[in-house]
Structures are given as structure tokens and as C-alpha cells.
Coordinates of C-alpha atoms and ligand atoms in Angstrom, one line a residue:
M289 CA -0.1 10.2 20.7
S290 CA -0.4 7.1 18.3
D291 CA 2.6 5.1 17.1
I292 CA 1.0 4.3 13.7
L293 CA 0.2 7.4 11.6
I294 CA -2.5 7.3 9.2
H295 CA -3.2 9.5 6.6
S296 CA -5.5 9.2 3.6
E297 CA -5.8 10.8 0.4
G298 CA -6.5 10.5 -3.3
G299 CA -7.6 6.8 -2.9
I300 CA -4.4 5.9 -0.7
C301 CA -4.6 5.3 2.9
T302 CA -0.8 5.3 4.2
L303 CA 0.1 3.5 7.3
T304 CA 3.4 4.8 9.2
L305 CA 4.8 3.0 11.8
S306 CA 5.7 5.7 14.1
R307 CA 7.6 4.6 17.2
P308 CA 11.2 5.8 16.4
D309 CA 12.6 5.6 20.2
K310 CA 11.9 1.7 20.2
K311 CA 13.1 1.2 16.5
N312 CA 9.2 0.9 15.3
S313 CA 8.8 -2.8 17.6
M314 CA 5.4 -3.4 17.5
T315 CA 3.1 -3.3 20.7
S316 CA -0.5 -4.7 21.0
S317 CA -1.9 -1.5 20.7
M318 CA 0.0 -1.2 17.5
Y319 CA -1.3 -4.5 16.4
T320 CA -5.1 -3.3 17.3
E321 CA -4.6 -0.2 15.5
L322 CA -3.0 -1.9 12.8
A323 CA -5.8 -4.9 12.6
Q324 CA -8.6 -1.7 13.0
A325 CA -7.0 0.3 10.2
F326 CA -7.1 -2.6 7.7
S327 CA -10.6 -3.4 8.5
L328 CA -11.5 0.2 8.1
A329 CA -9.4 0.2 4.7
K330 CA -11.2 -3.0 3.2
Q331 CA -15.0 -1.2 4.1
T332 CA -14.2 2.3 3.1
E333 CA -14.8 2.1 -0.8
E334 CA -13.0 5.4 -1.1
V335 CA -9.4 3.6 0.1
R336 CA -7.9 1.8 -3.0
V337 CA -4.5 1.0 -1.9
L338 CA -3.1 0.7 1.5
V339 CA 0.5 1.5 1.8
L340 CA 2.9 0.4 5.1
Q341 CA 5.9 2.2 5.8
G342 CA 8.4 3.1 8.5
S343 CA 10.9 5.9 8.4
E344 CA 14.1 6.2 6.4
T345 CA 16.2 4.5 8.7
V346 CA 14.1 2.0 10.2
F347 CA 11.1 -0.3 9.2
C348 CA 10.4 -2.4 12.0
A349 CA 12.4 -4.0 14.9
G350 CA 9.6 -7.1 15.2
N351 CA 7.6 -7.3 18.1
D352 CA 8.4 -5.6 21.2
I353 CA 10.7 -7.6 23.2
H354 CA 9.4 -6.1 26.4
E355 CA 5.8 -6.9 26.0
F356 CA 6.9 -10.5 24.7
I357 CA 8.4 -10.7 28.4
Q358 CA 5.5 -8.7 30.4
N359 CA 2.4 -9.5 28.2
P360 CA 3.0 -12.4 25.8
P361 CA 0.3 -13.5 23.1
E362 CA -1.8 -16.2 25.1
K363 CA -4.5 -17.0 22.7
S364 CA -5.5 -16.9 18.9
D365 CA -7.3 -13.5 19.5
A366 CA -4.5 -12.1 20.5
P367 CA -3.8 -8.4 18.9
V368 CA -0.8 -9.9 16.8
F369 CA -2.9 -12.6 15.6
Q370 CA -6.0 -10.6 14.7
F371 CA -3.5 -8.0 12.9
L372 CA -1.9 -11.3 11.1
E373 CA -5.4 -12.8 10.1
A374 CA -6.6 -9.3 8.5
L375 CA -3.2 -8.9 6.8
I376 CA -3.5 -12.1 5.0
A377 CA -6.9 -11.7 3.9
F378 CA -6.6 -8.0 2.8
P379 CA -8.4 -7.8 -0.3
K380 CA -6.9 -4.6 -1.7
P381 CA -3.4 -3.9 -3.0
L382 CA -1.1 -3.6 -0.2
I383 CA 2.3 -1.9 -0.7
A384 CA 5.5 -1.8 1.5
G385 CA 8.2 0.8 1.9
V386 CA 11.0 -0.7 4.0
C387 CA 14.2 1.1 4.8
G388 CA 16.8 0.1 7.5
P389 CA 15.9 -2.8 9.8
A390 CA 12.9 -5.1 9.1
V391 CA 13.1 -7.8 11.8
G392 CA 10.8 -10.8 12.6
I393 CA 7.1 -9.7 11.6
G394 CA 8.9 -6.8 10.1
T395 CA 9.9 -9.1 7.5
T396 CA 7.5 -11.8 7.6
L397 CA 4.6 -9.2 6.8
L398 CA 6.2 -8.4 3.7
F399 CA 5.3 -11.5 2.0
H400 CA 1.8 -10.9 2.5
C401 CA 2.3 -7.5 0.5
D402 CA 1.6 -7.1 -3.2
L403 CA 4.5 -4.9 -4.0
V404 CA 7.6 -4.3 -1.9
Y405 CA 10.1 -1.3 -2.5
A406 CA 13.1 -1.1 -0.5
G407 CA 15.5 1.6 0.6
D408 CA 19.3 0.2 -0.2
N409 CA 19.7 0.5 3.5
A410 CA 17.2 -2.5 4.1
V411 CA 18.2 -5.4 6.1
F412 CA 15.9 -8.1 6.8
S413 CA 16.1 -10.9 9.3
M414 CA 14.0 -13.4 10.7
P415 CA 15.8 -14.3 13.9
F416 CA 13.2 -16.4 15.6
V417 CA 15.5 -19.3 16.4
N418 CA 17.8 -17.0 18.2
L419 CA 15.1 -16.0 20.4
G420 CA 13.9 -19.4 21.2
I421 CA 10.7 -19.2 19.1
C422 CA 9.5 -20.4 15.8
P423 CA 8.2 -18.4 12.8
E424 CA 4.9 -16.6 12.3
A425 CA 2.8 -15.1 9.9
A426 CA 2.6 -18.4 7.7
S427 CA 6.4 -17.5 7.0
S428 CA 7.5 -21.3 7.3
L429 CA 5.5 -22.0 4.6
L430 CA 5.7 -18.6 2.4
V431 CA 9.6 -18.1 3.0
P432 CA 10.5 -21.2 1.3
A433 CA 8.0 -20.9 -1.5
V434 CA 9.7 -17.2 -2.4
M435 CA 13.3 -18.0 -1.8
G436 CA 13.8 -21.4 -1.8
Y437 CA 14.3 -24.2 0.4
H438 CA 18.1 -23.5 1.1
R439 CA 17.9 -19.8 1.5
A440 CA 14.7 -20.2 3.6
A441 CA 17.1 -22.4 5.9
Q442 CA 19.7 -19.8 6.2
A443 CA 17.2 -17.3 7.3
L444 CA 15.1 -19.3 9.5
L445 CA 17.4 -22.0 11.1
L446 CA 20.5 -19.8 11.0
G447 CA 18.5 -16.4 11.7
E448 CA 21.0 -14.8 9.3
P449 CA 20.0 -11.3 8.1
F450 CA 20.0 -10.4 4.1
M451 CA 20.4 -7.2 2.5
A452 CA 18.1 -5.2 0.0
E453 CA 20.2 -6.8 -3.2
A454 CA 19.4 -10.4 -1.9
A455 CA 15.9 -9.5 -1.1
L456 CA 15.5 -8.0 -4.8
E457 CA 17.3 -11.2 -6.4
V458 CA 15.0 -13.8 -4.4
G459 CA 12.1 -11.5 -5.6
L460 CA 10.8 -10.3 -1.9
V461 CA 11.6 -7.0 -3.2
N462 CA 10.2 -5.3 -6.4
Q463 CA 13.0 -2.6 -6.6
I464 CA 15.8 -0.7 -4.6
L465 CA 15.6 3.0 -4.1
P466 CA 17.7 5.7 -2.4
P467 CA 15.7 5.9 1.4
T468 CA 15.4 9.8 0.7
E469 CA 13.0 8.9 -2.7
L470 CA 11.6 6.2 -0.9
K471 CA 8.2 7.3 0.1
A472 CA 7.6 9.6 -2.5
F473 CA 8.2 6.6 -5.2
V474 CA 6.0 4.3 -3.5
Q475 CA 3.1 7.0 -3.5
R476 CA 3.6 7.1 -7.0
Q477 CA 3.2 3.7 -7.7
A478 CA 0.1 3.5 -5.3
A479 CA -1.2 6.4 -7.3
K480 CA -1.0 4.4 -10.4
I481 CA -3.1 1.2 -8.9
A482 CA -5.3 3.5 -7.9
A483 CA -6.1 5.2 -11.3
K484 CA -7.0 1.9 -12.6
P485 CA -10.6 0.3 -12.7
Q486 CA -11.1 -1.0 -9.1
R487 CA -13.1 -3.8 -9.9
S488 CA -10.5 -5.3 -12.1
V489 CA -7.8 -4.5 -9.8
L490 CA -9.7 -6.1 -6.9
E491 CA -10.6 -9.2 -9.1
T492 CA -6.8 -9.7 -10.1
K493 CA -5.4 -9.6 -6.4
R494 CA -8.3 -12.1 -5.8
L495 CA -7.4 -14.5 -8.6
L496 CA -3.6 -14.3 -7.6
K497 CA -4.0 -15.3 -3.8
E498 CA -7.5 -16.6 -3.0
H499 CA -6.6 -20.1 -3.8
L500 CA -3.5 -19.8 -1.3
L501 CA -5.5 -18.3 1.5
P502 CA -6.7 -21.6 3.4
G503 CA -3.3 -23.1 3.7
L504 CA -1.7 -19.7 4.6
Q505 CA -4.5 -19.1 7.4
T506 CA -4.3 -23.0 8.8
R507 CA -0.2 -22.8 8.7
M508 CA -0.4 -19.3 10.3
R509 CA -2.5 -20.7 13.1
E510 CA -0.8 -23.7 13.5
E511 CA 2.7 -21.5 13.9
A512 CA 0.7 -19.2 16.6
T513 CA 0.0 -22.3 18.7
H514 CA 3.9 -23.1 18.8
L515 CA 4.8 -20.0 19.4
V516 CA 2.6 -19.2 22.2
Q517 CA 3.9 -22.7 23.6
L518 CA 7.7 -21.8 23.1
L519 CA 7.3 -18.1 24.5
K520 CA 6.7 -20.1 27.9
E521 CA 9.7 -22.0 27.8
P522 CA 13.0 -21.5 29.4
A523 CA 15.1 -20.8 25.8
A524 CA 12.5 -18.1 25.1
K525 CA 12.9 -16.8 28.6
E526 CA 16.9 -16.5 28.3
A527 CA 17.0 -15.0 25.0
L528 CA 14.3 -12.1 25.7
Q529 CA 16.0 -11.5 29.3
A530 CA 19.0 -11.4 27.6
F531 CA 18.0 -8.8 25.2
E532 CA 16.6 -6.7 27.7
E533 CA 20.0 -7.1 29.6
K534 CA 21.9 -6.2 26.5
R535 CA 23.7 -9.4 26.7
K536 CA 24.5 -12.5 24.7
P537 CA 21.9 -15.3 25.7
H538 CA 23.4 -18.6 27.2
F539 CA 21.4 -21.4 25.6
A540 CA 23.8 -24.2 27.4
G541 CA 21.4 -27.3 28.3
L542 CA 18.5 -25.7 26.4
Ligands
COA727 N1 11.3 -4.8 21.6 C1 11.5 -3.7 22.1 N2 12.4 -2.6 22.5 C2 13.4 -2.7 21.2 C3 13.2 -3.6 19.9 C4 12.3 -4.5 20.3 N3 11.9 -5.6 19.4 N4 14.4 -3.2 18.9 C5 15.1 -2.4 19.6 N5 14.3 -1.7 21.0 C6 14.8 -0.5 21.5 C7 16.1 -0.9 22.2 O1 16.2 -1.9 23.4 C8 16.9 0.3 22.3 O2 16.2 0.9 23.7 P1 16.8 1.9 24.8 O3 17.2 3.0 23.7 O4 15.7 1.9 25.7 O5 18.0 0.8 25.0 C9 16.1 1.1 21.2 O6 15.1 0.2 20.9 C10 17.2 1.3 20.4 O7 17.5 -0.2 19.8 P2 19.1 -0.3 19.6 O8 19.7 -1.9 19.6 O9 20.1 0.4 20.5 O10 19.3 0.0 18.2 P3 20.3 -0.4 16.7 O11 20.2 0.7 16.1 O12 21.8 -0.8 17.5 O13 19.5 -1.8 16.3 C11 18.0 -3.5 15.6 C12 18.5 -1.5 15.8 C13 16.5 -3.4 15.3 C14 18.8 -3.8 14.7 C15 17.7 -4.1 17.0 O14 17.3 -2.9 17.8 C16 17.4 -5.4 17.3 O15 18.0 -6.0 16.7 N6 16.2 -5.2 17.9 C17 15.7 -6.4 18.2 C18 15.1 -7.4 17.1 C19 14.2 -8.5 17.8 O16 15.0 -9.4 18.1 N7 13.0 -8.4 17.5 C20 11.9 -9.3 17.7 C21 11.7 -10.2 16.5 S1 10.6 -11.3 17.0

């Protein structure tokens, strides 16, 4: 069975990350499926809004660490980068519902969503430095732009997590809800947009975002080059191996 569940109804296409035993961490095949789903949603006229969500207890634990070791992205056409290209340029409204941990790409993808709703159990983190790698998804541009430089440095240089309330305060999250109510609320918000004149909605999103796109794409591709390189270096190898072995990494001298 697929780790991405797809449900379309009433103009809303809902993608649910569903790999609970590995905390919805993302494999290459999940990135490929997501990229395809985004592409189909873009082309399909009946789809007016796209929703991305996890479960009530976890949104996404970031890239699958086992895959980072066994099958790391090597080139710009790797599935993770194909997904990010599709995400960044997605022209229709995209709404995220986030409960529990949102790690790495689980947080950085949210900066590309139009609306983000969080359960009160949501915890956001971008621990790239803890893994010996660097930001992705143009987060090195978007995190300081949205959160302010010093909060961005706390999140990206220290790799410190932040809770739903902090995400609301900085404007990454639109509203916080009890986790049990989140999915239904997100569907109601999506339905409100789906009921509006589509040309007007699409034109509005285009006007909001199109001018930012070239800069985001350039930064995302630059980050990707460094990420691919850093994954080959000793610090990342040690950090990823340490996660697999459920121990603390040793970065002395690295
Ligand atoms: N890649 C692969 N497996 C992962 C994973 C990831 N990113 N995140 C969690 N898992 C696996 C764990 O190895 C564990 O597998 P096991 O049961 O076979 O041992 C299972 O999912 C449950 O994880 P666990 O850590 O026990 O759950 P938790 O509720 O205590 O913590 C997280 C949840 C998400 C906070 C924690 O798993 C975590 O920090 N994961 C790594 C996040 C990360 O660094 N991602 C990469 C960002 S680039």
C-alpha cells in the first residue's frame, strides 16, 4: 500500500502522509508520488484546492534517514528535488494541517503553503546542522523572511524546535486547534476557497507569489547542490549513523 493517501472530493484533493511506523518520514517513492500528485492536481480542472496533512500525532519526521545513508540524492532530478520544484511552483491554493512533529522538510515545505493550520501538539524543527547538512526548500531565504533573522538563526543554526504557539506568533501558522478537530477544520477552510470563483483565486495566488518564484528556485537549487555535497562528508555520515544506532553523534574535529 502507498504511504501517500489521495482523496478527491468537492474540488478538494487531500494528500495524507501515511507511514506511521516511521513517523511519516519521507522516502524517494513518497517524494515521487507527491510530485506526481501535485502535477495531476495542477492539471485537473476539478481540483481547486490541495490539502497536505499527516495524522493527529505526527505530520512528518523529515527525510527518511535510512535512505539518506543508503540512497542519498545525488543530482538535481532526485525525487526530493522534483517534489520541491512542484511544491514551489504549485499554482493552486495549498493548505497544510500539521499535528505533532514536523521535522526538516516537514517544516520547510510549510513555508510554501498558502495556509497552515496546526494542532496544539505541533512541534516544528529544522535540525539540519545537527545532521551535518544545510537548509533546503529555499528555507535559508524564507525562514528569516517569515520569522525574522534572529529567530531563524535559533531555528537553523542551533536547530532548536519551536511549538505551535511560537509558529503562530511569527506568522508561519494561521490558527491552532485541538488535534482531533484539525482535519475537519482544514476541510472546511478548503471548501470555502473551493467555492470561490476559481479564476480570481488563481490570479490572486499568482499575484501574491509569482514575483518571488525565480529567487526561490535559484536558492533552492543552490541549497540542493550543497546538501548533496554535505551528505557525502564525515559530519553527516556520523550524524546519520548515530541516528540509526540510537546514540548521540560525535562531531569532535569535524
Ligand atoms: N527516518 C527514518 N526513520 C525514522 C525517522 C526518519 N527521519 N524518524 C523516525 N523514524 C523511525 C525511528 O527510527 C523509529 O523506528 P524503529 O521503531 O524501527 O526504531 C520510529 O520511526 C519511531 O521513531 P521514534 O524516534 O521512536 O519516535 P518518537 O515519537 O520518540 O520521536 C521524532 C519522533 C520525529 C521526534 C523522532 O523520530 C525524530 O527526531 N526523528 C528524526 C527526525 C530527523 O532528524 N529527520 C531528518 C530531518 S532532515
